[in-house]
Amino acid sequence: MPETLIFYALSGFAIGASAMVIGQRNPMYSVMMLIASFGALAGLYVQLDAPFVAVAQIIIYAGAIMVLFLFVVMLLNAPKEDGSEWDRSHPLRQPAVVRLGGLLASLLVVQLGWALLSARGLGGGVAAFGDAETVSSVRVLGRVLFSEYVFAFEATSILILVAMVGAVVLARREGEGS
Amino acid sequence: MMDTPFNAVVPMLCVVFAALAVMMAEAFRGRDEQMALGGLGIVGLVGAAVSSMLLWNRNASSFGVIVADNFGLFVTMTLVIVGVLTIMFSSVVVRRDGLPAGEYYALVLFAVVGMIMMATANDLLVIFIALEILSLAVYVLTGIRRDDPRATEAAFKYFLLGAFSSAFFLYGIAFTYGVSGSTRLDRIGAFLAAQSMSDSPLILVAIGMLLVGFAFKISAVPFHMWTPDAYEGAPAVVTGFMSTGVKAAAFAAFTRVFLSAFEPFSVDWAPMIWILAVATMILGTVVGVAQTNVKRMLAYSSIAHGGYLLVGLIAANDVGKAAILFYLLAYAVTNVAAFGVIALLGTRDAANDELRDFSGLWHGRPALAALMTVCLLSLGGLPPTAGFIGKWYIFSAAVSAGYYGLAIIGVLTSVVSVFFYLRVVVMMYMEERDPGLAAPAHVGGVGMVALVASIVVIFYLGVLPTRVLDLAAESISTIF
Amino acid sequence: MLLTLSWLVPLVGALLLLLVGNADGRRDGMIRWLALGVSLIAFAVTLGVWAAFDPASAEFQFVERHSWIPQFGIDYFVGIDGISLLLVVLTGFLTPIALLSSWGSIERKVKEFSIFILALEAAMVGVFISLDLFLFYVFWDAMLIPMYFLIGIWGYDRRVYAAIKFMLYTMAGSVLMLVAILGMAYLHSAATGSYTFDLLKLYSLDIAPQTQMWFFLAFTLAFAIKVPLFPFHTWLPDAHVQAPTAGSVILAGVLLKMGTYGLLRFSFPLFPEAAAYFAPWLALLAVIGIIYGALVAMVQPDMKKLVAYSSVSHLGFVVLGICAMNTQGMQGAVYQMLAHGVSTGGLFLMVGMLSDRRHTRLIAEFGGLKTVMPQFTAAFLIMTLASIGLPGLNGFVGEFLIMLGAFRWAPAFAVAAGLGVILSAVYMLWMFQRVFYGPVTHEANETLTDLQPREWAGVLPLCAMALVMGVFPTIFLKPMEASVDALVLRMQATQTVQVEIPVDRRPDDERRLTTVTERVARR
């Protein structure tokens, strides 16, 4: 019972945050809302017994990629959208466009509904996928990473080193010593 | 399952340690202290070469993913030669243009590490990591002249398109994993051989994506758009390094993946590569004719040479595979030398790479003109140079496999390409120096040594290729 | 070893010359003498080969064979037979003359010039003696490089255009030959299991007629461009006119013969059925070339261009003789190759001397030179008459044999070719008249010097050769007899109509005429 509650809470939060991403006028707020929705998704992953994916989601998506988004937004100094500028002549408010948008939205709803309804039979299927432990447990992952994929793992360290050297070379200021 | 012997990784490790040593040396270098950082790099590369020779015919494999078979070792030797020549030419350029020496050499060495890894990898994931290592290093090297807007633009274009194609490549790997359950080439090959009857669309999509990734790296048409701009903007030595090393590593991996793992599906991808090869040969040659900038012209010529190598890939018989190896070696040495000449002619402020900068070179610098002529004749495929033997090898592979059309297109585009190679020769020998231009730069010791060594190799491969041909033939029997 | 020396000597000479420092031209004289010496040694080697040659045998002699690239089935395989022997001697003969002619006209970069001429000689000899298709192709393409530089650097005003045209045109033809060569090796390996480029082994390969056609066309295209056969001749006038004198002499004297040599050595014997099929078409093109070349030569204002078009015309005869595929035709073809080399080489040599003196080649600029340079006029007359084919000089023997052979095969072609003989007399004599006879119209012509000793050294051998070849043809016919007979036999073995070849053992000077009368009597 508490699980279902947490599920509805997290998903509701995620949906709400996503809606706010497109609804916000200030691009900075949109980015923040996106980060919030990622956090909710991470929670959902944890609920699905995939802690590694959850952490990866936070670190990679919310940590690295969204920081990049923020950099770009701040660099471009994107202004707040002003709703009053959207008068009748704006292309997105043309009747044909609105109708097309409405059509696509309704198609999406229909498809979503169909998918959800036909998947109802698979409701108990999570267990059928076997022990989640063997798939996404951090312990198993770590073991595989250091046995089967150890070379790839170590090679990645060289990759990161190259990236660091490259970043330093490209970004350093003129006139500085080595 | 871990194979503990480290043997197969030793060549790679030599170069890694050299790169790390260069970085350390740079860190401890005094402000104006002169250090032979390039020399450190060459020591590492020579170590890699020696270890490759010792590993020959041993078929060592490490960690299950790096297999130092003769094929990979042959390509490793080619890459070492490219690396040594590049460092020798770079030593002149780094001092002249004031490039950050330590980082430059470290990046070159790391790129070589990536290339060697790519050539000897037996696992798609490792190939991808190697691809990224060498790509990142080369992106940075392209843009290392930060005050040159052309260089920055070139690096940016290269990076953007390269990242895109890497994404395609990775997606292809993911699909392959999904289909076969492993990223090891041998296991994929075994799985696909058992599956060859069923034409699963997923496999075809995977092949297509991998093809896109590879085609980008070897500048096959229509994935070649980045090449002319990237080659023109980068410093000439880096261009020489890029056009040869990256291509060699990419072709090695391409050959390995498609001719061993995906071989059962060759009836599906062979026509696609056929089209790529024809388009590449023709476009590379035809557009090259219109160029007035020598670097750009050589960029298009590299594209065309990629097309010839693809012909060898399509031929897919023993001769074809050995031909690819030999051609890579011949082409690599020749191209590095040609770009080396362009690099040596430049100055800090002017790249001096237009056609008219070569005018009358014979009168001022006869040795340089003669060496450049030999390189151009080899690129054009005229005897008695290495390029001629390479083309002979590739086209005899095509004819043996019955691809007469490819052979005819190949030889005819060779003739057209001779036209734009000869244009440079005409400039050097048959035109008077434009009085408005500065006198050609004086070429120093290390650069000349590198050039002369390259020419010796070109003639050796052209007149007495037997030994190297033997090695090439030996190289393919182990994996295919 | 002797045969290898014949191309190794010039090549080593060229490489040695590289080491001589001549940046400021101080050592020009020494370099010239060195180069001349090397070329004379090479000539002596070729004469030595001739002396030791056995004319009775149709086999290849002086054969040398070393394994070169075993993975490809390529050997260093050289040998000489009656057909190639004389061509090699011709090469050795013309190169010193060409070098001598350059002493007066080439002033800059003498060292590089000599190096390129010697390298060119090495490549040319290599083409004639190669019995391995790969080796042949290497020499064939390698020959292009020095010629390209010779035209492009030391030529006249449109030299770069002419050089590139020459190179690309020739290469385009030869790369198709490359594909055909690869195809043949592959077919041989498919049939017998051994992948080889050995010509003798490939001679015995049985190829399906359809495939033969394609290969024949590929090979013949490359050679037709070199001959030059109409309509692939358009590179020749430019190359000849723009080349320096020495280059023209070698180009006309030797390089053009490579095309016809290729037909004799490769196209016809390797693909006999296809050759029999295409021979009438080739002969048609040859005859068109004869007449077209003559007509265009007639209207040329430039002497060099006139002689260039006359080459197109004369070499059409050679191709006609080859296409006849009988003894007279082929013997005449080989003889005409030699005769043309001597006479046209001489014509270019002397036109070059005139243009060195007056810096113009236009006929209108000259006139009445007979009174100013009588010795020159006499020598020029000999060359002209030899080129026309006057009996007693070398041109007659070749042309007569060719017409005989052609008449036996396809009379219509012979008649048309005869027309060409008449036309050649017209344009050559007309030029001679305009240049040498009449009053001296230009002042500059009055002070021209007659032949200098150095120039005599080049002209005299050629004139002498023209006479000797015309009066004692058997000296040159004897070596080639056996080889040509063997070739004809090979060609006719595949044809449905068997034509008897009389094997003539009578004294040679009676032979030619009596054969004709015997034929007539027999009919």
mmCIF file of C-alpha atoms in Angstrom, chain A residues 6-149:
data_model
loop_
_atom_site.group_PDB
_atom_site.id
_atom_site.type_symbol
_atom_site.label_atom_id
_atom_site.label_comp_id
_atom_site.label_asym_id
_atom_site.label_seq_id
_atom_site.Cartn_x
_atom_site.Cartn_y
_atom_site.Cartn_z
ATOM 1 C CA ILE A 6 4.812 6.563 -3.292
ATOM 2 C CA PHE A 7 4.460 5.527 -6.907
ATOM 3 C CA TYR A 8 1.512 7.838 -7.513
ATOM 4 C CA ALA A 9 3.220 10.660 -5.676
ATOM 5 C CA LEU A 10 6.463 10.374 -7.612
ATOM 6 C CA SER A 11 4.785 9.955 -10.974
ATOM 7 C CA GLY A 12 2.424 12.788 -10.312
ATOM 8 C CA PHE A 13 5.393 14.945 -9.355
ATOM 9 C CA ALA A 14 7.249 13.914 -12.490
ATOM 10 C CA ILE A 15 4.267 14.683 -14.734
ATOM 11 C CA GLY A 16 3.665 17.961 -13.023
ATOM 12 C CA ALA A 17 7.286 19.009 -13.277
ATOM 13 C CA SER A 18 7.398 18.059 -16.974
ATOM 14 C CA ALA A 19 4.280 20.096 -17.612
ATOM 15 C CA MET A 20 5.882 23.029 -15.859
ATOM 16 C CA VAL A 21 8.985 22.661 -18.085
ATOM 17 C CA ILE A 22 6.969 23.653 -21.119
ATOM 18 C CA GLY A 23 4.734 25.965 -19.209
ATOM 19 C CA GLN A 24 7.357 28.234 -17.651
ATOM 20 C CA ARG A 25 8.189 31.530 -19.192
ATOM 21 C CA ASN A 26 11.639 31.818 -17.777
ATOM 22 C CA PRO A 27 14.023 29.279 -19.362
ATOM 23 C CA MET A 28 15.996 28.990 -16.149
ATOM 24 C CA TYR A 29 12.902 27.772 -14.335
ATOM 25 C CA SER A 30 12.270 25.270 -17.130
ATOM 26 C CA VAL A 31 15.679 23.756 -16.587
ATOM 27 C CA MET A 32 15.097 23.552 -12.849
ATOM 28 C CA MET A 33 11.798 21.831 -13.385
ATOM 29 C CA LEU A 34 13.452 19.311 -15.690
ATOM 30 C CA ILE A 35 15.971 18.514 -12.966
ATOM 31 C CA ALA A 36 13.133 18.017 -10.547
ATOM 32 C CA SER A 37 11.419 15.606 -12.895
ATOM 33 C CA PHE A 38 14.642 13.651 -13.201
ATOM 34 C CA GLY A 39 14.769 13.380 -9.461
ATOM 35 C CA ALA A 40 11.283 11.940 -9.471
ATOM 36 C CA LEU A 41 12.267 9.470 -12.171
ATOM 37 C CA ALA A 42 15.227 8.405 -10.082
ATOM 38 C CA GLY A 43 12.854 7.653 -7.282
ATOM 39 C CA LEU A 44 10.762 5.545 -9.613
ATOM 40 C CA TYR A 45 13.840 3.611 -10.622
ATOM 41 C CA VAL A 46 14.639 2.889 -7.024
ATOM 42 C CA GLN A 47 11.130 1.595 -6.628
ATOM 43 C CA LEU A 48 11.759 -0.746 -9.555
ATOM 44 C CA ASP A 49 14.727 -2.200 -7.732
ATOM 45 C CA ALA A 50 17.262 -0.513 -9.996
ATOM 46 C CA PRO A 51 19.377 1.582 -7.668
ATOM 47 C CA PHE A 52 22.276 1.777 -10.047
ATOM 48 C CA VAL A 53 20.179 3.235 -12.813
ATOM 49 C CA ALA A 54 18.724 5.702 -10.358
ATOM 50 C CA VAL A 55 22.122 6.917 -9.251
ATOM 51 C CA ALA A 56 23.343 6.982 -12.811
ATOM 52 C CA GLN A 57 20.303 9.078 -13.745
ATOM 53 C CA ILE A 58 21.127 11.622 -11.054
ATOM 54 C CA ILE A 59 24.833 11.774 -11.694
ATOM 55 C CA ILE A 60 24.844 11.743 -15.461
ATOM 56 C CA TYR A 61 21.580 13.297 -16.462
ATOM 57 C CA ALA A 62 20.823 15.685 -13.693
ATOM 58 C CA GLY A 63 24.451 16.272 -12.867
ATOM 59 C CA ALA A 64 26.345 16.556 -16.089
ATOM 60 C CA ILE A 65 23.857 17.097 -18.876
ATOM 61 C CA MET A 66 21.619 19.540 -17.077
ATOM 62 C CA VAL A 67 24.657 21.546 -15.972
ATOM 63 C CA LEU A 68 25.530 21.835 -19.657
ATOM 64 C CA PHE A 69 21.979 22.992 -20.345
ATOM 65 C CA LEU A 70 22.343 25.624 -17.648
ATOM 66 C CA PHE A 71 25.645 26.805 -19.096
ATOM 67 C CA VAL A 72 24.104 27.254 -22.510
ATOM 68 C CA VAL A 73 21.052 29.034 -21.160
ATOM 69 C CA MET A 74 23.196 31.386 -19.118
ATOM 70 C CA LEU A 75 25.622 31.935 -22.009
ATOM 71 C CA LEU A 76 22.871 32.809 -24.416
ATOM 72 C CA ASN A 77 21.168 34.953 -21.844
ATOM 73 C CA ALA A 78 17.837 33.699 -23.048
ATOM 74 C CA PRO A 79 15.213 36.229 -22.189
ATOM 75 C CA LYS A 80 11.925 35.560 -20.525
ATOM 76 C CA GLU A 81 9.146 34.816 -22.902
ATOM 77 C CA ASP A 82 6.597 37.516 -22.966
ATOM 78 C CA GLY A 83 3.133 36.129 -23.486
ATOM 79 C CA SER A 84 1.761 39.487 -24.618
ATOM 80 C CA GLU A 85 3.930 39.275 -27.721
ATOM 81 C CA TRP A 86 1.984 36.313 -28.874
ATOM 82 C CA ASP A 87 -0.657 38.102 -30.861
ATOM 83 C CA ARG A 88 -2.884 36.629 -33.484
ATOM 84 C CA SER A 89 -0.280 36.896 -36.220
ATOM 85 C CA HIS A 90 2.244 34.583 -34.531
ATOM 86 C CA PRO A 91 2.741 31.487 -36.681
ATOM 87 C CA LEU A 92 2.031 29.115 -33.845
ATOM 88 C CA ARG A 93 -1.446 30.595 -33.414
ATOM 89 C CA GLN A 94 -2.587 30.086 -36.981
ATOM 90 C CA PRO A 95 -5.770 28.023 -37.198
ATOM 91 C CA ALA A 96 -4.184 25.315 -39.331
ATOM 92 C CA VAL A 97 -1.315 24.893 -36.926
ATOM 93 C CA VAL A 98 -3.600 24.782 -33.944
ATOM 94 C CA ARG A 99 -5.742 22.145 -35.591
ATOM 95 C CA LEU A 100 -2.693 20.056 -36.478
ATOM 96 C CA GLY A 101 -1.412 20.340 -32.950
ATOM 97 C CA GLY A 102 -4.738 19.309 -31.600
ATOM 98 C CA LEU A 103 -4.860 16.350 -33.934
ATOM 99 C CA LEU A 104 -1.387 15.165 -32.920
ATOM 100 C CA ALA A 105 -2.179 15.591 -29.240
ATOM 101 C CA SER A 106 -5.335 13.567 -29.490
ATOM 102 C CA LEU A 107 -3.490 10.875 -31.458
ATOM 103 C CA LEU A 108 -0.926 10.720 -28.678
ATOM 104 C CA VAL A 109 -3.630 10.370 -26.033
ATOM 105 C CA VAL A 110 -5.363 7.625 -27.965
ATOM 106 C CA GLN A 111 -2.123 5.723 -28.481
ATOM 107 C CA LEU A 112 -1.101 6.115 -24.863
ATOM 108 C CA GLY A 113 -4.471 4.890 -23.710
ATOM 109 C CA TRP A 114 -4.348 1.895 -26.016
ATOM 110 C CA ALA A 115 -0.843 1.000 -24.844
ATOM 111 C CA LEU A 116 -1.767 1.298 -21.199
ATOM 112 C CA LEU A 117 -4.937 -0.704 -21.583
ATOM 113 C CA SER A 118 -3.340 -3.526 -23.553
ATOM 114 C CA ALA A 119 -0.481 -3.685 -21.084
ATOM 115 C CA ARG A 120 -2.848 -4.300 -18.247
ATOM 116 C CA GLY A 121 -2.467 -8.001 -18.717
ATOM 117 C CA LEU A 122 1.226 -7.656 -18.034
ATOM 118 C CA GLY A 123 0.617 -6.122 -14.680
ATOM 119 C CA GLY A 124 2.263 -8.817 -12.659
ATOM 120 C CA GLY A 125 5.014 -9.191 -15.141
ATOM 121 C CA VAL A 126 7.710 -7.551 -13.141
ATOM 122 C CA ALA A 127 8.297 -10.654 -11.173
ATOM 123 C CA ALA A 128 8.362 -12.693 -14.351
ATOM 124 C CA PHE A 129 11.500 -10.926 -15.395
ATOM 125 C CA GLY A 130 13.341 -12.812 -12.748
ATOM 126 C CA ASP A 131 15.381 -11.608 -9.926
ATOM 127 C CA ALA A 132 16.210 -7.963 -10.452
ATOM 128 C CA GLU A 133 19.304 -8.649 -8.414
ATOM 129 C CA THR A 134 21.041 -10.382 -11.269
ATOM 130 C CA VAL A 135 20.292 -7.615 -13.718
ATOM 131 C CA SER A 136 20.933 -4.325 -12.081
ATOM 132 C CA SER A 137 22.480 -4.921 -8.713
ATOM 133 C CA VAL A 138 25.441 -2.709 -8.152
ATOM 134 C CA ARG A 139 27.395 -5.582 -6.741
ATOM 135 C CA VAL A 140 26.921 -7.696 -9.839
ATOM 136 C CA LEU A 141 27.689 -4.730 -12.017
ATOM 137 C CA GLY A 142 30.889 -4.061 -10.194
ATOM 138 C CA ARG A 143 31.971 -7.643 -10.446
ATOM 139 C CA VAL A 144 31.374 -7.776 -14.179
ATOM 140 C CA LEU A 145 33.035 -4.423 -14.676
ATOM 141 C CA PHE A 146 36.236 -5.630 -13.077
ATOM 142 C CA SER A 147 36.319 -9.062 -14.646
ATOM 143 C CA GLU A 148 34.864 -9.175 -18.080
ATOM 144 C CA TYR A 149 35.106 -5.497 -18.987
#
